[in-house]
XYZ file of C-alpha atoms in Angstrom:
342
model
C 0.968 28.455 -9.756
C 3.119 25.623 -11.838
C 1.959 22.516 -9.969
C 5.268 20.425 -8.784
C 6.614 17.918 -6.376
C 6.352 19.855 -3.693
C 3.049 21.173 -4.367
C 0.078 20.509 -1.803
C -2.024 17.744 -2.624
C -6.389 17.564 -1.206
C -7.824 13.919 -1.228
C -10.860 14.018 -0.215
C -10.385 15.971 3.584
C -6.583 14.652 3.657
C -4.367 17.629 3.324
C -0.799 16.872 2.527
C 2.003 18.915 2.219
C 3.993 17.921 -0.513
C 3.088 14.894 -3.492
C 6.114 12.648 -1.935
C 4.421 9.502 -0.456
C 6.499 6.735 1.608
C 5.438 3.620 0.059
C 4.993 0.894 2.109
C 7.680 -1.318 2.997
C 7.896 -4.474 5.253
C 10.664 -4.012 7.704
C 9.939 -7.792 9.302
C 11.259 -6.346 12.876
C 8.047 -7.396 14.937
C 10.783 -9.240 17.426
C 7.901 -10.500 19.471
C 5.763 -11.748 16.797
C 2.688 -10.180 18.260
C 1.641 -8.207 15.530
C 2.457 -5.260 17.543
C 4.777 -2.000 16.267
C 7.770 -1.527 18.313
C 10.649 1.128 18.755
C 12.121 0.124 15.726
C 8.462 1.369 14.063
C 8.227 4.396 15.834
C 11.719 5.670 14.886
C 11.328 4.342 11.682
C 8.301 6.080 10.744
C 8.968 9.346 12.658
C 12.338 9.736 10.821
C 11.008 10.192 7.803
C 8.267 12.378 8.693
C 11.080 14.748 10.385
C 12.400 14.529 6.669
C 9.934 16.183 4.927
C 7.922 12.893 3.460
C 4.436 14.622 2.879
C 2.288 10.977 3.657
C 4.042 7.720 4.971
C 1.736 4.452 4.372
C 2.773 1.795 7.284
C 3.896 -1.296 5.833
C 1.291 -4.261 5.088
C -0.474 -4.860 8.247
C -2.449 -7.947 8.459
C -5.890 -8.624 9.354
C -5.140 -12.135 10.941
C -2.270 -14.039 12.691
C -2.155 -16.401 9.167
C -2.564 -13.334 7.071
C 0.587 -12.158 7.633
C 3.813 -12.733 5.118
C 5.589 -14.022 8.508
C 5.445 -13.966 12.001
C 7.723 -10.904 12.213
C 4.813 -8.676 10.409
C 2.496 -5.616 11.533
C -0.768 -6.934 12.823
C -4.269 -5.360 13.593
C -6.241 -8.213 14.414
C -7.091 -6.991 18.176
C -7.638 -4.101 19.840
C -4.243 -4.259 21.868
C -2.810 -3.275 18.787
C -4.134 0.577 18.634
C -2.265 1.768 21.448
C 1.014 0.877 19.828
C 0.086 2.750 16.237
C -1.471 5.722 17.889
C 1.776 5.990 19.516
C 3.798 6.312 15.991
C 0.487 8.222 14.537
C 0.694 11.076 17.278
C 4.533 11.115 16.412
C 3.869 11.817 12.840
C 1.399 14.530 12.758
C 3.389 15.962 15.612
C 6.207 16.476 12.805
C 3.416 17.670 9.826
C 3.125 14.454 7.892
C 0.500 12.316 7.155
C -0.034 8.954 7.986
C -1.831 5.813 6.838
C -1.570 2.369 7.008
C -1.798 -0.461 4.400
C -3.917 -3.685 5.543
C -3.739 -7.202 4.194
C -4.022 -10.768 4.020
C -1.140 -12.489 2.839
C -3.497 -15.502 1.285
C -0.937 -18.254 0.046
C 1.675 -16.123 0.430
C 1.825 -16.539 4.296
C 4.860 -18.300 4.679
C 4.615 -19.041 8.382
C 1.262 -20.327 8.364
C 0.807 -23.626 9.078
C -1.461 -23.985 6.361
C -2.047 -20.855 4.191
C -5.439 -19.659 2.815
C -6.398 -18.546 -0.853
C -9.474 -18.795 -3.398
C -7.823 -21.640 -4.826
C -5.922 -24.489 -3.560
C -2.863 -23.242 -5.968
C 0.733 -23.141 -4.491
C 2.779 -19.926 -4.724
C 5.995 -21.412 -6.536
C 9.480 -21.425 -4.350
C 10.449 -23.341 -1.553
C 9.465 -20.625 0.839
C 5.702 -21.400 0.120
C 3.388 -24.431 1.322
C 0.265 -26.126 -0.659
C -2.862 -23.392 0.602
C -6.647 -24.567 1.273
C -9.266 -23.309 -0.595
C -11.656 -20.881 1.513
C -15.235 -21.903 2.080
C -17.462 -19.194 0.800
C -18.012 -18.580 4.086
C -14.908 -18.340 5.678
C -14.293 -15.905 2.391
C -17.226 -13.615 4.034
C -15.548 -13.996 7.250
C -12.424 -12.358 5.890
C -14.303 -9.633 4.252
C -15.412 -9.005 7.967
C -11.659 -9.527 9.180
C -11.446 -6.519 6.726
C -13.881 -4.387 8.164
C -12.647 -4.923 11.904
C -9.232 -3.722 10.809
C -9.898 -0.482 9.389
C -12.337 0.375 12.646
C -9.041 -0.274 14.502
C -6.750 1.939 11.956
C -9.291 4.641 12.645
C -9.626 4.433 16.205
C -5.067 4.417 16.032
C -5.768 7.739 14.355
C -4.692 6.989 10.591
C -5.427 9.983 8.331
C -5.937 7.197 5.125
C -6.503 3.385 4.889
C -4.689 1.868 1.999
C -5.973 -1.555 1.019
C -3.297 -3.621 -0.661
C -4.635 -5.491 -3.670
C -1.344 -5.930 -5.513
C 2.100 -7.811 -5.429
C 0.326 -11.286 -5.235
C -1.501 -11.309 -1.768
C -5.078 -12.218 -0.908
C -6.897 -9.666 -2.458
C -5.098 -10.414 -5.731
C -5.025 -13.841 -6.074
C -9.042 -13.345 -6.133
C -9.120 -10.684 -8.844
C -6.340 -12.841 -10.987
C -7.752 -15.497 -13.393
C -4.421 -17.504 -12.444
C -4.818 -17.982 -8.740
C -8.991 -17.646 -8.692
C -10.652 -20.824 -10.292
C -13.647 -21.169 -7.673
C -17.081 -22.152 -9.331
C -19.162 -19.989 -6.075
C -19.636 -15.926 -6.656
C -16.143 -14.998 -5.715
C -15.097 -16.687 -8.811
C -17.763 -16.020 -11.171
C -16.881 -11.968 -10.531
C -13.385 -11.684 -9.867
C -13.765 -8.105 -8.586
C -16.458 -9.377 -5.809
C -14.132 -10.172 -3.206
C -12.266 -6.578 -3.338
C -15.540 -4.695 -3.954
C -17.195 -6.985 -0.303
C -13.824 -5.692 1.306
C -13.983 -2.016 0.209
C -17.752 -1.873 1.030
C -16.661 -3.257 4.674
C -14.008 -1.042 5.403
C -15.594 2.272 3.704
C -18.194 1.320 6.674
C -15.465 2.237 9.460
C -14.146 5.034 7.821
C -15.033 8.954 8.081
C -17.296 10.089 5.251
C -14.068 12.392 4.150
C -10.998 9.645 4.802
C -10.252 9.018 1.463
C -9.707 4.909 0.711
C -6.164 3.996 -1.221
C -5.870 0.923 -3.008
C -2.828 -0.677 -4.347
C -3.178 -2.520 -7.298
C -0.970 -4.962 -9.995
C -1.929 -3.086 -13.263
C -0.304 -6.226 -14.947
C 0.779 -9.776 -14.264
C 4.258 -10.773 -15.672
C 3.873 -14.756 -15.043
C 3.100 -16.629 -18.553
C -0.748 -15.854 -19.149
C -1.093 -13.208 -17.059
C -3.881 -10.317 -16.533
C -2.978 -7.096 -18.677
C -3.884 -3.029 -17.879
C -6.987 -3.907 -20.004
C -8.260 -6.792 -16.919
C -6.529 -4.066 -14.189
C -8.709 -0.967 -15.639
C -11.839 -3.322 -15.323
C -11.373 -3.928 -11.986
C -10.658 -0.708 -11.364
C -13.909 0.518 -12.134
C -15.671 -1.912 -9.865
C -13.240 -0.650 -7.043
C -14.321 3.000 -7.555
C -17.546 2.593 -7.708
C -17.556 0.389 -4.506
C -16.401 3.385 -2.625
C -12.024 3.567 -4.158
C -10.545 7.262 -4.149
C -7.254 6.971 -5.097
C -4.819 4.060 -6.959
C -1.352 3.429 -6.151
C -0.106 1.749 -9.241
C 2.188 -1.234 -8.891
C 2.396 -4.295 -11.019
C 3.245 -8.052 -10.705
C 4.104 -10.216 -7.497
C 1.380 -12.839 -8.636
C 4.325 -15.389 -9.932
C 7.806 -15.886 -11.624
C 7.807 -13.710 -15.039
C 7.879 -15.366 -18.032
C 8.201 -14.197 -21.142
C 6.625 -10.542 -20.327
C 8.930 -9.107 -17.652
C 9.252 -5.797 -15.775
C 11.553 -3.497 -17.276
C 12.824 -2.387 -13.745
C 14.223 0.966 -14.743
C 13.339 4.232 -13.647
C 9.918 4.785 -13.421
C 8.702 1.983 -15.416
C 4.990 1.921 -14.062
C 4.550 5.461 -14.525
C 2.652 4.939 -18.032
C 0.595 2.032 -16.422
C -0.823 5.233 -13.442
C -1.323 7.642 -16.068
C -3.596 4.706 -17.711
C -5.768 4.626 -15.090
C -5.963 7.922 -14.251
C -6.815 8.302 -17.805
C -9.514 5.480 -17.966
C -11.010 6.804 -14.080
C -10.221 10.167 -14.138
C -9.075 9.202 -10.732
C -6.556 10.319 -8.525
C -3.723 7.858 -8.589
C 0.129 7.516 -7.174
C 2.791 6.173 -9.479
C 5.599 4.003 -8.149
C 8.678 1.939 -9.312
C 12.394 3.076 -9.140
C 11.619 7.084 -9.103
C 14.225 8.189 -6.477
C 15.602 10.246 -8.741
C 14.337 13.633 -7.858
C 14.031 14.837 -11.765
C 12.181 12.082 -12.298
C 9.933 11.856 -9.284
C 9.451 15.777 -10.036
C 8.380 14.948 -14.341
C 6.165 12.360 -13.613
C 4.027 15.346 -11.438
C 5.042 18.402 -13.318
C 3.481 15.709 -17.086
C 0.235 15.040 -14.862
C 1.390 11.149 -15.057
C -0.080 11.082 -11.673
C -1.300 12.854 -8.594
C 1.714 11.522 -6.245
C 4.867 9.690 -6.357
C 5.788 7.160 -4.128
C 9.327 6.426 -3.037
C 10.306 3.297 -1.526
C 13.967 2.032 -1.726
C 15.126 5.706 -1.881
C 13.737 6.444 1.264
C 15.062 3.681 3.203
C 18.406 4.668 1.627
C 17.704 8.123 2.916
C 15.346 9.129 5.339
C 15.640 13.152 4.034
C 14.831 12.481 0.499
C 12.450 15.008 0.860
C 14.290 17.456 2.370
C 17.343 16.694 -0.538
C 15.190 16.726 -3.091
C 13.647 19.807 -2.350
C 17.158 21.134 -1.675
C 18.284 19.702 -5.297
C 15.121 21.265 -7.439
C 15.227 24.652 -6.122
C 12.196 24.374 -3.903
C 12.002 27.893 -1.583
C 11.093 25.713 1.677
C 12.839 23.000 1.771
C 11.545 20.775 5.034
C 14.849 21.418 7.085
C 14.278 20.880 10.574
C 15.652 24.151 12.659
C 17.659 21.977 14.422
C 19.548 20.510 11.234
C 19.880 24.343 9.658
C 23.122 24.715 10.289
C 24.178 21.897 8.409
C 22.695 22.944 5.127
């Protein structure tokens, strides 16, 4: 059987129906500032389940009040946050998607922090962002424990993957790039060691056969910036620490300089297929593939494993549904209740 878009998809014991994943996406609609999902979430989320999306990933959800991007994020730094994902996670399966959820530290890129966090004391540039303090080494090992805490919680909510977010400029990049990382102690002497300490800690609360996502810059774009060659490196290290899949993204450390992102249609594809390549790892492309021809080429060319649409489906929540309506699939994901209308 040809293997295609809408093709099942086995990582590790995470069956999914289809290789269309909903990239995470910040909505910044926590109204109460508690950290806490709200209806907003829930019909969010369940929407696009109902639409056919094979796996959603929840939007970055931090692992501390200062972690997050601002106070109107997801956060899973207490218990009194499960009930409010389970609620949204029972919602999902109950429509025959998967769900996971992305967790983070937003490092200096916490822009309602009073004083942000990083490896180094090295502003973000833009108005938005403040001066950050350099972490102790111990409050650095304190983080990696943040980490851990998190994905017990995720589990406990009743997430079906953990996706660790390591890309786009945030805490767990601004240790692995030479640009934001100049500390002298062992998280700057290995600039894979605080991502591997944070994988190690969260592949301790997960079931043996939950696979572990993470997101990851393949390339910087600011002036002396990491390349694929620095991403593929660090790659490895992930893996081995316990890494089963890669969702491929690049930049978000800076303001491009003279290397910038082509922003056309799926212009990170070749950077997935060069890790898959160099891993032999399962791996989701992402980047402007709405299009359903293209989001179908990059699986049908074994690019990558999955494709992950973001923009397109907060444009529209059926993209699935269309796209499988639009490339001749025989079972389109039409809810009986919407028959009628196609």
């Amino acid at each position: 059987m040809k293997t295609d878009l809408f093709s099942p998809y086995e990582l590790k014991g995470l069956q999914i129906r289809n290789r269309i994943v909903m990239a995470p996406m910040c909505q910044y609609s926590v109204t109460a500032k508690d950290g806490k999902p709200n209806e907003w979430h829930y019909v969010h989320y369940l929407t696009r389940a109902i639409g056919g999306t094979g796996l959603l990933i929840m939007e970055m959800t931090d692992v501390h009040p200062d972690g997050r991007i601002t106070d109107h994020d997801l956060g899973i730094w207490s218990d009194d946050h499960i009930p409010a994902f389970s609620r949204i996670i029972d919602g999902v399966h109950a429509h025959g998607a998967k769900i996971g959820i992305q967790i983070a530290h937003a490092g200096r890129k916490a822009e309602d922090a009073e004083v942000p966090v990083a490896p180094s004391a090295i502003p973000f540039p833009g108005d938005a962002y403040k001066m950050p303090r350099a972490l102790t080494t111990d409050e650095v090992r304190d983080i990696v424990k943040l980490f851990g805490d998190a994905a017990r919680r995720a589990v406990q909510a009743g997430v079906d993957t953990i996706e660790l977010h390591g890309a786009h400029g945030y805490l767990i990049h601004q240790f692995q790039s030479p640009l934001t990382n100049k500390r002298d102690d062992v998280y700057g002497q290995n600039l894979a060691q605080f991502g591997v300490e944070v994988i190690q800690a969260v592949k301790k609360e997960m079931p043996a056969d939950m696979p572990l996502i993470f997101r990851i810059s393949a390339v910087e774009y600011a002036d002396g910036g990491y390349d694929i060659d620095h991403a593929i490196e660090l790659a490895k290290a992930y893996q081995a620490a316990g890494v089963d899949a890669f969702h491929v993204s690049s930049g978000g450390e800076g303001l491009a300089g003279q290397r910038k992102p082509g922003n056309s249609s799926g212009y990170q594809v070749p950077f997935a297929r060069q890790i898959r390549e160099a891993l032999q790892v399962p791996v989701i492309a992402v980047g402007l593939l709405a299009d359903a021809e293209m989001a179908q080429s990059v699986i049908v060319n074994e690019d990558a494993d999955l494709v992950a649409i973001a923009r397109g489906l907060l444009r529209d929540p059926y993209w699935a549904t269309h796209a499988a309506v639009q490339l001749g699939h025989a079972h389109p994901y039409i809810p009986r209740q919407y028959q009628r209308g196609y």
